[in-house]
């Protein structure tokens, strides 16, 4: 889940970053649940996978949040660029 979030963040140049933020947060919770199951002794499998998912979820959430902040800063700095993106012959 976390790896897919990071992949779409790169693949779509950050345009899906709000979705990536949600998926990364979900990955953090799901992976943390897996780590707790290993710690409680419910399972002995995939502890390393759960740890990787947890850390990749944190990285994905942080990068998604940075991309969202960057997009907001660009739009706030010069909102007129939104109107100049189309092919409007003058």
PDB file of C-alpha atoms in Angstrom:
ATOM      1  CA  UNK A   1       0.000   0.000   0.000  1.00  0.00           C
ATOM      2  CA  UNK A   2       2.749   2.443   0.958  1.00  0.00           C
ATOM      3  CA  UNK A   3       4.877   1.512  -2.030  1.00  0.00           C
ATOM      4  CA  UNK A   4       1.909   2.038  -4.365  1.00  0.00           C
ATOM      5  CA  UNK A   5       1.360   5.471  -2.850  1.00  0.00           C
ATOM      6  CA  UNK A   6       4.979   6.461  -3.457  1.00  0.00           C
ATOM      7  CA  UNK A   7       4.793   5.077  -6.994  1.00  0.00           C
ATOM      8  CA  UNK A   8       1.734   7.117  -7.916  1.00  0.00           C
ATOM      9  CA  UNK A   9       3.263  10.207  -6.329  1.00  0.00           C
ATOM     10  CA  UNK A  10       6.201   9.934  -8.718  1.00  0.00           C
ATOM     11  CA  UNK A  11       4.256   8.616 -11.711  1.00  0.00           C
ATOM     12  CA  UNK A  12       1.625  11.365 -11.716  1.00  0.00           C
ATOM     13  CA  UNK A  13       4.025  14.195 -10.750  1.00  0.00           C
ATOM     14  CA  UNK A  14       2.189  14.869  -7.493  1.00  0.00           C
ATOM     15  CA  UNK A  15      -1.222  15.607  -8.989  1.00  0.00           C
ATOM     16  CA  UNK A  16      -2.752  12.777  -6.941  1.00  0.00           C
ATOM     17  CA  UNK A  17      -1.027  13.845  -3.736  1.00  0.00           C
ATOM     18  CA  UNK A  18      -4.255  14.244  -1.693  1.00  0.00           C
ATOM     19  CA  UNK A  19      -5.130  10.640  -2.564  1.00  0.00           C
ATOM     20  CA  UNK A  20      -1.548   9.563  -1.838  1.00  0.00           C
ATOM     21  CA  UNK A  21      -1.708  11.234   1.564  1.00  0.00           C
ATOM     22  CA  UNK A  22      -4.789   9.214   2.486  1.00  0.00           C
ATOM     23  CA  UNK A  23      -3.310   5.950   1.235  1.00  0.00           C
ATOM     24  CA  UNK A  24      -0.041   6.594   3.071  1.00  0.00           C
ATOM     25  CA  UNK A  25      -1.865   7.267   6.326  1.00  0.00           C
ATOM     26  CA  UNK A  26      -3.855   4.066   5.845  1.00  0.00           C
ATOM     27  CA  UNK A  27      -0.596   2.192   5.213  1.00  0.00           C
ATOM     28  CA  UNK A  28       0.812   3.497   8.482  1.00  0.00           C
ATOM     29  CA  UNK A  29      -2.186   2.184  10.439  1.00  0.00           C
ATOM     30  CA  UNK A  30      -2.329  -1.173   8.663  1.00  0.00           C
ATOM     31  CA  UNK A  31       1.405  -1.751   9.065  1.00  0.00           C
ATOM     32  CA  UNK A  32       1.323  -0.718  12.713  1.00  0.00           C
ATOM     33  CA  UNK A  33      -1.471  -3.226  13.268  1.00  0.00           C
ATOM     34  CA  UNK A  34       0.731  -5.928  11.709  1.00  0.00           C
ATOM     35  CA  UNK A  35       3.666  -4.988  13.941  1.00  0.00           C
ATOM     36  CA  UNK A  36       1.425  -5.175  17.027  1.00  0.00           C
ATOM     37  CA  UNK A  37       0.197  -8.642  16.007  1.00  0.00           C
ATOM     38  CA  UNK A  38       3.798  -9.844  15.846  1.00  0.00           C
ATOM     39  CA  UNK A  39       4.579  -8.262  19.217  1.00  0.00           C
ATOM     40  CA  UNK A  40       1.526  -9.903  20.831  1.00  0.00           C
ATOM     41  CA  UNK A  41       2.565 -13.261  19.440  1.00  0.00           C
ATOM     42  CA  UNK A  42      -0.466 -13.739  17.170  1.00  0.00           C
ATOM     43  CA  UNK A  43       1.865 -14.342  14.241  1.00  0.00           C
ATOM     44  CA  UNK A  44       5.554 -14.696  13.583  1.00  0.00           C
ATOM     45  CA  UNK A  45       5.432 -13.895   9.873  1.00  0.00           C
ATOM     46  CA  UNK A  46       6.076 -10.698   7.919  1.00  0.00           C
ATOM     47  CA  UNK A  47       7.428  -8.550  10.754  1.00  0.00           C
ATOM     48  CA  UNK A  48      10.015  -6.979   8.439  1.00  0.00           C
ATOM     49  CA  UNK A  49       7.375  -6.358   5.780  1.00  0.00           C
ATOM     50  CA  UNK A  50       5.182  -4.575   8.320  1.00  0.00           C
ATOM     51  CA  UNK A  51       8.119  -2.424   9.453  1.00  0.00           C
ATOM     52  CA  UNK A  52       8.948  -1.473   5.861  1.00  0.00           C
ATOM     53  CA  UNK A  53       5.294  -0.621   5.215  1.00  0.00           C
ATOM     54  CA  UNK A  54       5.200   1.553   8.313  1.00  0.00           C
ATOM     55  CA  UNK A  55       8.309   3.554   7.372  1.00  0.00           C
ATOM     56  CA  UNK A  56       7.351   3.835   3.704  1.00  0.00           C
ATOM     57  CA  UNK A  57       3.926   5.066   4.820  1.00  0.00           C
ATOM     58  CA  UNK A  58       5.574   7.796   6.869  1.00  0.00           C
ATOM     59  CA  UNK A  59       7.814   8.786   3.942  1.00  0.00           C
ATOM     60  CA  UNK A  60       4.838   8.779   1.562  1.00  0.00           C
ATOM     61  CA  UNK A  61       2.719  10.901   3.909  1.00  0.00           C
ATOM     62  CA  UNK A  62       5.534  13.404   4.402  1.00  0.00           C
ATOM     63  CA  UNK A  63       6.275  13.693   0.669  1.00  0.00           C
ATOM     64  CA  UNK A  64       2.580  14.010  -0.179  1.00  0.00           C
ATOM     65  CA  UNK A  65       2.152  16.747   2.404  1.00  0.00           C
ATOM     66  CA  UNK A  66       5.184  18.594   1.006  1.00  0.00           C
ATOM     67  CA  UNK A  67       3.813  18.369  -2.530  1.00  0.00           C
ATOM     68  CA  UNK A  68       0.426  19.691  -1.399  1.00  0.00           C
ATOM     69  CA  UNK A  69       2.116  22.598   0.389  1.00  0.00           C
ATOM     70  CA  UNK A  70       4.214  23.313  -2.714  1.00  0.00           C
ATOM     71  CA  UNK A  71       1.145  23.349  -4.980  1.00  0.00           C
ATOM     72  CA  UNK A  72      -0.689  25.670  -2.607  1.00  0.00           C
ATOM     73  CA  UNK A  73       2.353  27.970  -2.412  1.00  0.00           C
ATOM     74  CA  UNK A  74       2.654  28.129  -6.215  1.00  0.00           C
ATOM     75  CA  UNK A  75      -1.025  28.901  -6.651  1.00  0.00           C
ATOM     76  CA  UNK A  76      -0.998  31.468  -3.824  1.00  0.00           C
ATOM     77  CA  UNK A  77       2.096  33.187  -5.221  1.00  0.00           C
ATOM     78  CA  UNK A  78       0.671  33.762  -8.705  1.00  0.00           C
ATOM     79  CA  UNK A  79      -2.915  32.613  -9.256  1.00  0.00           C
ATOM     80  CA  UNK A  80      -2.968  34.146 -12.749  1.00  0.00           C
ATOM     81  CA  UNK A  81      -0.972  31.225 -14.207  1.00  0.00           C
ATOM     82  CA  UNK A  82      -4.134  29.113 -14.013  1.00  0.00           C
ATOM     83  CA  UNK A  83      -5.772  31.348 -16.592  1.00  0.00           C
ATOM     84  CA  UNK A  84      -2.778  31.305 -18.929  1.00  0.00           C
ATOM     85  CA  UNK A  85      -2.512  27.529 -19.335  1.00  0.00           C
ATOM     86  CA  UNK A  86      -5.032  27.158 -22.149  1.00  0.00           C
ATOM     87  CA  UNK A  87      -4.434  27.833 -25.830  1.00  0.00           C
ATOM     88  CA  UNK A  88      -6.161  31.143 -26.048  1.00  0.00           C
ATOM     89  CA  UNK A  89      -5.032  33.054 -29.166  1.00  0.00           C
ATOM     90  CA  UNK A  90      -5.050  36.811 -28.679  1.00  0.00           C
TER      91      UNK A  90
END
